Amino acid sequence: MKTKFFSLLILTYSLSLNAQLESRREIKIPDIPGYLTLKCDFHMHTVFSDGLVWPTLRVDEAWREGLDVIAISDHIEYHPHEDDIPVNFGRTFEIAKPRAEMYGIIIIQAAEITRQMPPGHYNCLFLEDVAELDQPDFWEAINAAKNQGAFIMWNHPGWRQEDEIPIWYDDHTKLYEQGYMHGMEIVNGRSYYPLALEWCVEKNITIFGNTDVHSSIGMDYDLSLNDQRPITLVFATDRSKEAVKEALFDGRTVVYSGDMLIGKEEFLKPLFNRSVELVNTDLDISSGGTFNIQIQNKSEIPYYLVSTEQPEGLEYPEKITLYAERTVMMRLRISRGTASNVSGIRLPYTVKNLLTNRDTGLPVELVISTPAMK
């Protein structure tokens, strides 16, 4: 009897553990008007170059962590495991694709052209034939990618530079001017390159944040501690490879790294507005007084707000932290004279961890409506 009981207990535990392992953590970031917000990682490696995992594991990791799109970009030129795993360009994609289809993950065929700086390393996305990039001359390799209609991204521009500060060389001017540089990583793993962000804003280059993961993702990021891998948010018209490609060429991306969102105001502002809701704003302020305003943050990203001005007759916090997936209380004082002359309240803030450029936060307004506004 005891033997049967313990056997049943072990079986129940095993099934429970297996169910936990086959669960997906959804990334709580909203869609924005007109677009789906797809969560993506466009830079990772497997044993078919210098990575340490099999291609199907990259798909499993992506599904469990809430990703929608991945690109496995094994090196063209570097294969330290070739004594055990023969060089076979495109094999990574062939192995991973059925697994990705099973999980509903969009997988993009990709490869990394790997040369000394300058010009550096470049991910080529949406390839048809990876082997065509195996050229001794860098410019022939990059041209082979362009001829396939690939999206070309400059990887980790600050890698191995002093203090990780990127340098723009003449080769990069040539790449940019001749249409070989469509995107750039401003975040690679735990490295952030503010100067690269400035270049992207100035030159209208699509921004990316990727892992460049080589070992298993759990060796680099601890999800149990909310240690989220950096990802690229892509704003696509639908959930398809073609829509992702169109969005990348159109520059519709935001980088999510740590507790930062980095990107154009036209995408950051609707993300913030779709995430944040003032719960009890229908107030009668005609006589002034003190009001407690509840502000709900429905996203998994905390927002750090700093007041940009204090309009006369209003008192409210200079700083507010809107904690992830929480509701916070803000106290607002309105003088009687001010209340008699307004039909609604707009409180201007800057969101310090939503960056539109280097050290430039996103301007927002918390709008408190009144009966007169309706």
Coordinates of C-alpha atoms in Angstrom, one line a residue:
M1 CA 0.0 0.0 0.0
K2 CA 2.8 2.4 0.9
T3 CA 4.7 1.5 -2.2
K4 CA 1.6 2.3 -4.4
F5 CA 1.1 5.6 -2.5
F6 CA 4.7 6.7 -3.0
S7 CA 4.6 5.7 -6.6
L8 CA 1.5 7.8 -7.1
L9 CA 3.1 10.7 -5.3
I10 CA 6.2 10.5 -7.5
L11 CA 4.1 10.3 -10.7
T12 CA 2.0 13.3 -9.6
Y13 CA 5.1 15.3 -8.8
S14 CA 6.7 14.4 -12.2
L15 CA 3.6 15.4 -14.1
S16 CA 3.3 18.7 -12.1
L17 CA 7.0 19.5 -12.8
N18 CA 6.6 18.7 -16.5
A19 CA 3.5 21.0 -16.7
Q20 CA 5.5 23.8 -15.1
L21 CA 8.4 23.3 -17.6
E22 CA 5.9 23.5 -20.5
S23 CA 4.4 26.8 -19.5
R24 CA 4.9 30.1 -21.2
R25 CA 5.5 33.4 -19.4
E26 CA 3.7 36.2 -21.3
I27 CA 5.5 39.5 -21.6
K28 CA 3.0 42.1 -20.4
I29 CA 3.5 44.9 -22.9
P30 CA 0.4 46.2 -24.8
D31 CA -0.3 46.4 -28.5
I32 CA -0.6 49.9 -29.8
P33 CA -3.2 51.4 -32.2
G34 CA -2.8 49.9 -35.6
Y35 CA -0.1 47.4 -34.7
L36 CA 0.6 44.2 -32.8
T37 CA 3.6 44.4 -30.4
L38 CA 5.7 41.4 -31.2
K39 CA 8.5 40.4 -28.8
C40 CA 11.7 39.4 -30.7
D41 CA 15.3 38.4 -30.3
F42 CA 17.3 38.6 -33.6
H43 CA 20.7 37.5 -32.5
M44 CA 21.6 34.1 -31.0
H45 CA 23.9 31.2 -31.6
T46 CA 24.0 27.4 -31.5
V47 CA 26.6 24.6 -31.8
F48 CA 26.6 25.2 -35.6
S49 CA 28.9 28.1 -34.9
D50 CA 30.3 29.0 -31.4
G51 CA 27.1 28.4 -29.4
L52 CA 26.7 25.7 -26.9
V53 CA 23.1 24.5 -27.5
W54 CA 21.1 22.7 -30.2
P55 CA 18.9 24.8 -32.4
T56 CA 15.6 23.4 -31.0
L57 CA 16.5 24.6 -27.5
R58 CA 16.6 28.2 -28.8
V59 CA 13.0 27.8 -29.9
D60 CA 12.0 26.2 -26.5
E61 CA 13.6 29.1 -24.6
A62 CA 11.9 31.7 -26.8
W63 CA 8.4 30.1 -26.3
R64 CA 8.8 29.8 -22.5
E65 CA 10.0 33.4 -22.2
G66 CA 7.1 34.9 -24.2
L67 CA 8.8 35.7 -27.5
D68 CA 7.0 35.8 -30.8
V69 CA 9.9 36.0 -33.3
I70 CA 13.5 34.8 -33.3
A71 CA 16.5 34.7 -35.6
I72 CA 19.3 32.2 -35.0
S73 CA 22.3 33.9 -36.6
D74 CA 25.2 31.5 -36.5
H75 CA 28.6 32.8 -37.8
I76 CA 29.5 32.4 -41.4
E77 CA 33.3 32.3 -40.8
Y78 CA 33.7 30.9 -37.3
H79 CA 33.0 27.2 -36.4
P80 CA 35.0 26.0 -33.4
H81 CA 33.0 22.8 -33.2
E82 CA 33.6 21.7 -36.9
D83 CA 35.5 18.6 -35.9
D84 CA 32.3 17.3 -34.3
I85 CA 29.7 19.2 -36.3
P86 CA 30.4 19.7 -40.0
V87 CA 29.9 23.1 -41.4
N88 CA 26.4 23.1 -43.1
F89 CA 25.1 26.6 -43.8
G90 CA 21.4 26.8 -43.3
R91 CA 21.1 23.6 -41.3
T92 CA 20.4 25.5 -38.1
F93 CA 17.2 26.9 -39.6
E94 CA 16.2 23.5 -41.1
I95 CA 16.4 21.9 -37.6
A96 CA 14.7 24.7 -35.7
K97 CA 11.9 25.5 -38.1
P98 CA 9.6 22.5 -37.4
R99 CA 9.9 23.2 -33.7
A100 CA 9.1 26.9 -34.2
E101 CA 6.0 26.0 -36.2
M102 CA 4.8 23.7 -33.5
Y103 CA 5.0 26.5 -30.9
G104 CA 3.7 29.2 -33.2
I105 CA 7.1 31.1 -33.1
I106 CA 8.1 33.0 -36.2
I107 CA 11.6 32.0 -37.1
I108 CA 13.7 34.0 -39.5
Q109 CA 16.6 32.5 -41.5
A110 CA 19.7 34.5 -40.6
A111 CA 23.5 34.5 -40.4
E112 CA 26.3 36.7 -38.9
I113 CA 29.1 38.0 -41.2
T114 CA 32.0 38.1 -38.8
R115 CA 35.0 40.3 -39.6
Q116 CA 37.6 42.3 -37.6
M117 CA 36.8 45.9 -36.9
P118 CA 36.4 47.7 -39.1
P119 CA 33.8 46.8 -40.4
G120 CA 32.8 44.4 -37.6
H121 CA 30.0 41.9 -37.3
Y122 CA 26.7 42.0 -39.2
N123 CA 23.5 40.0 -38.9
C124 CA 21.7 39.4 -42.1
L125 CA 18.0 38.6 -41.7
F126 CA 15.5 37.0 -44.1
L127 CA 18.0 35.1 -46.1
E128 CA 17.1 32.6 -48.8
D129 CA 20.5 30.9 -49.2
V130 CA 23.0 31.3 -46.3
A131 CA 25.8 29.6 -48.2
E132 CA 26.0 32.5 -50.6
L133 CA 27.4 34.7 -47.8
D134 CA 30.5 32.4 -47.5
Q135 CA 32.8 34.8 -49.4
P136 CA 36.5 35.6 -48.6
D137 CA 35.9 39.3 -49.3
F138 CA 33.6 41.2 -46.9
W139 CA 32.0 43.4 -49.5
E140 CA 31.1 40.4 -51.7
A141 CA 29.6 38.7 -48.6
I142 CA 27.5 41.7 -47.6
N143 CA 26.4 42.3 -51.2
A144 CA 25.3 38.6 -51.4
A145 CA 23.0 39.3 -48.5
K146 CA 21.7 42.5 -50.0
N147 CA 20.9 40.8 -53.3
Q148 CA 18.7 38.4 -51.4
G149 CA 16.7 41.3 -50.0
A150 CA 18.2 40.8 -46.5
F151 CA 17.8 43.2 -43.6
I152 CA 21.4 44.0 -42.5
M153 CA 22.1 45.0 -38.9
W154 CA 25.4 46.2 -37.4
N155 CA 26.0 44.0 -34.3
H156 CA 27.4 45.2 -30.9
P157 CA 29.2 48.4 -32.3
G158 CA 31.0 49.0 -29.0
W159 CA 32.3 45.5 -28.6
R160 CA 36.1 45.4 -27.8
Q161 CA 36.3 49.2 -28.0
E162 CA 37.7 51.2 -25.1
D163 CA 34.9 51.6 -22.5
E164 CA 32.6 50.0 -25.1
I165 CA 32.3 53.4 -26.9
P166 CA 31.6 52.7 -30.6
I167 CA 33.7 54.2 -33.3
W168 CA 32.3 55.2 -36.7
Y169 CA 34.9 54.3 -39.4
D170 CA 35.0 55.1 -43.1
D171 CA 33.8 51.6 -43.8
H172 CA 30.6 52.4 -41.9
T173 CA 30.0 55.5 -43.9
K174 CA 30.3 53.4 -47.1
L175 CA 28.0 50.7 -45.7
Y176 CA 25.4 53.3 -44.7
E177 CA 25.6 55.4 -47.9
Q178 CA 25.4 52.4 -50.1
G179 CA 22.4 50.9 -48.3
Y180 CA 24.0 48.1 -46.5
M181 CA 23.2 49.2 -43.0
H182 CA 19.5 49.0 -42.2
G183 CA 19.7 48.4 -38.4
M184 CA 22.0 48.6 -35.4
E185 CA 22.2 47.0 -32.0
I186 CA 22.0 49.7 -29.3
V187 CA 21.8 46.9 -26.7
N188 CA 23.7 43.6 -26.9
G189 CA 23.3 41.4 -23.9
R190 CA 24.0 43.6 -20.9
S191 CA 25.8 46.3 -22.9
Y192 CA 24.1 49.5 -23.9
Y193 CA 25.6 51.9 -26.4
P194 CA 24.2 55.4 -26.0
L195 CA 26.3 56.8 -28.8
A196 CA 24.9 54.2 -31.2
L197 CA 21.4 55.4 -30.2
E198 CA 22.4 58.9 -31.2
W199 CA 23.7 57.7 -34.6
C200 CA 20.4 55.8 -35.2
V201 CA 18.3 58.8 -34.4
E202 CA 20.4 61.0 -36.6
K203 CA 20.6 58.6 -39.5
N204 CA 17.1 57.0 -39.2
I205 CA 18.6 53.5 -38.6
T206 CA 16.3 50.9 -37.1
I207 CA 17.3 50.1 -33.4
F208 CA 17.7 46.7 -31.9
G209 CA 18.2 45.1 -28.5
N210 CA 19.3 41.4 -28.6
T211 CA 20.9 38.8 -26.4
D212 CA 23.7 37.4 -28.7
V213 CA 23.3 34.4 -26.4
H214 CA 25.7 31.5 -26.8
S215 CA 25.1 29.3 -23.8
S216 CA 21.6 28.3 -22.5
I217 CA 19.6 31.5 -21.8
G218 CA 19.2 30.4 -18.1
M219 CA 23.0 30.7 -17.7
D220 CA 22.8 34.4 -18.6
Y221 CA 19.4 35.6 -17.3
D222 CA 17.5 34.5 -14.2
L223 CA 13.8 34.7 -14.8
S224 CA 13.0 33.8 -11.2
L225 CA 14.5 37.2 -10.3
N226 CA 12.7 39.0 -13.1
D227 CA 16.0 39.1 -15.0
Q228 CA 14.4 39.7 -18.5
R229 CA 16.6 39.2 -21.5
P230 CA 16.9 42.3 -23.8
I231 CA 14.4 42.1 -26.7
T232 CA 13.3 44.1 -29.6
L233 CA 9.6 45.1 -29.8
V234 CA 8.4 45.1 -33.4
F235 CA 5.2 46.9 -34.3
A236 CA 3.8 44.8 -37.1
T237 CA 0.5 44.9 -39.0
D238 CA 0.0 41.2 -38.5
R239 CA 1.7 38.1 -37.1
S240 CA 3.8 37.1 -40.1
K241 CA 7.4 37.0 -41.3
E242 CA 6.5 39.4 -44.1
A243 CA 4.9 41.9 -41.6
V244 CA 8.0 41.7 -39.4
K245 CA 10.3 42.4 -42.4
E246 CA 8.2 45.4 -43.4
A247 CA 8.2 46.8 -39.9
L248 CA 12.0 46.5 -39.6
F249 CA 12.6 48.3 -42.9
D250 CA 10.1 51.0 -41.8
G251 CA 11.9 51.5 -38.4
R252 CA 9.0 50.4 -36.2
T253 CA 11.0 49.1 -33.2
V254 CA 11.5 49.8 -29.5
V255 CA 14.3 48.2 -27.4
Y256 CA 13.3 46.7 -24.0
S257 CA 16.3 46.3 -21.8
G258 CA 16.3 46.1 -18.0
D259 CA 13.6 48.5 -17.0
M260 CA 14.2 50.8 -20.0
L261 CA 12.2 51.2 -23.2
I262 CA 14.2 53.0 -25.9
G263 CA 12.7 54.2 -29.2
K264 CA 10.8 56.8 -31.1
E265 CA 8.2 59.0 -29.3
E266 CA 5.5 57.8 -31.8
F267 CA 5.8 54.3 -30.4
L268 CA 6.8 55.0 -26.8
K269 CA 3.8 57.3 -26.1
P270 CA 1.1 54.8 -27.1
L271 CA 2.9 52.1 -25.2
F272 CA 2.7 54.3 -22.1
N273 CA -0.8 55.4 -22.7
R274 CA -2.0 51.8 -23.3
S275 CA -0.2 50.7 -20.1
V276 CA -1.3 53.5 -17.7
E277 CA -4.8 54.3 -16.6
L278 CA -6.0 56.9 -14.1
V279 CA -8.8 55.0 -12.3
N280 CA -10.8 57.7 -10.5
T281 CA -10.5 60.8 -12.6
D282 CA -14.2 61.9 -12.8
L283 CA -13.9 64.5 -10.0
D284 CA -15.8 67.6 -9.1
I285 CA -12.9 70.0 -8.5
S286 CA -15.0 73.2 -8.6
S287 CA -14.4 74.0 -4.9
G288 CA -10.8 72.9 -4.8
G289 CA -9.4 70.7 -2.1
T290 CA -7.3 67.5 -1.8
F291 CA -7.9 64.5 -4.0
N292 CA -6.4 61.0 -4.1
I293 CA -5.9 59.8 -7.6
Q294 CA -5.3 56.1 -8.3
I295 CA -2.9 55.3 -11.2
Q296 CA -2.8 51.8 -12.5
N297 CA 0.2 50.4 -14.5
K298 CA -0.9 47.3 -16.4
S299 CA 2.5 46.6 -17.9
E300 CA 5.4 44.7 -16.5
I301 CA 7.7 47.7 -16.8
P302 CA 7.9 50.3 -13.9
Y303 CA 7.7 53.9 -15.0
Y304 CA 9.7 56.6 -13.3
L305 CA 8.0 60.0 -13.6
V306 CA 9.6 63.4 -12.9
S307 CA 7.5 66.5 -13.0
T308 CA 8.6 69.0 -15.6
E309 CA 6.7 72.0 -14.1
Q310 CA 4.2 72.8 -11.3
P311 CA 1.3 74.9 -12.7
E312 CA 0.1 77.6 -10.4
G313 CA -2.5 76.5 -7.9
L314 CA -1.7 72.8 -8.1
E315 CA 0.4 70.7 -5.8
Y316 CA 1.3 67.1 -6.7
P317 CA 4.3 64.9 -6.4
E318 CA 7.5 65.9 -8.1
K319 CA 8.4 62.2 -8.6
I320 CA 6.2 59.2 -9.0
T321 CA 7.1 55.5 -9.5
L322 CA 4.4 53.6 -11.3
Y323 CA 5.3 50.1 -10.2
A324 CA 4.8 47.2 -12.7
E325 CA 1.4 45.7 -12.5
R326 CA 0.4 47.8 -9.5
T327 CA -1.9 50.7 -8.7
V328 CA -0.4 53.7 -6.8
M329 CA -2.0 56.6 -5.1
M330 CA -1.2 60.2 -6.0
R331 CA -2.3 63.2 -3.8
L332 CA -3.4 66.3 -5.7
R333 CA -4.2 69.6 -4.1
I334 CA -6.1 72.3 -6.0
S335 CA -6.6 75.8 -4.7
R336 CA -10.1 77.2 -4.8
G337 CA -9.2 80.0 -7.2
T338 CA -7.6 77.6 -9.6
A339 CA -10.5 75.1 -9.5
S340 CA -13.0 77.8 -10.5
N341 CA -11.1 78.5 -13.7
V342 CA -10.3 75.0 -15.1
S343 CA -12.4 72.3 -16.8
G344 CA -9.7 69.6 -16.4
I345 CA -6.2 69.0 -15.1
R346 CA -3.1 68.1 -17.1
L347 CA -0.1 67.2 -15.1
P348 CA 3.2 67.2 -17.2
Y349 CA 5.8 64.6 -16.5
T350 CA 8.9 63.1 -18.1
V351 CA 9.2 59.3 -18.0
K352 CA 12.9 58.9 -17.2
N353 CA 13.3 55.3 -18.2
L354 CA 11.5 55.7 -21.6
L355 CA 14.2 57.2 -23.8
T356 CA 13.8 58.8 -27.2
N357 CA 17.5 59.7 -27.4
R358 CA 20.5 59.7 -25.2
D359 CA 19.4 61.1 -21.8
T360 CA 16.1 62.3 -23.3
G361 CA 13.0 61.0 -21.5
L362 CA 9.5 60.7 -22.9
P363 CA 7.2 63.7 -22.2
V364 CA 3.7 62.6 -21.0
E365 CA 0.6 64.1 -19.4
L366 CA -1.5 62.6 -16.7
V367 CA -5.0 63.9 -17.6
I368 CA -7.6 64.2 -14.9
S369 CA -11.0 64.8 -16.3
T370 CA -13.9 66.7 -14.7
P371 CA -17.6 66.8 -15.3
A372 CA -17.0 70.0 -17.4
M373 CA -14.8 68.0 -19.8
K374 CA -17.5 65.5 -20.6

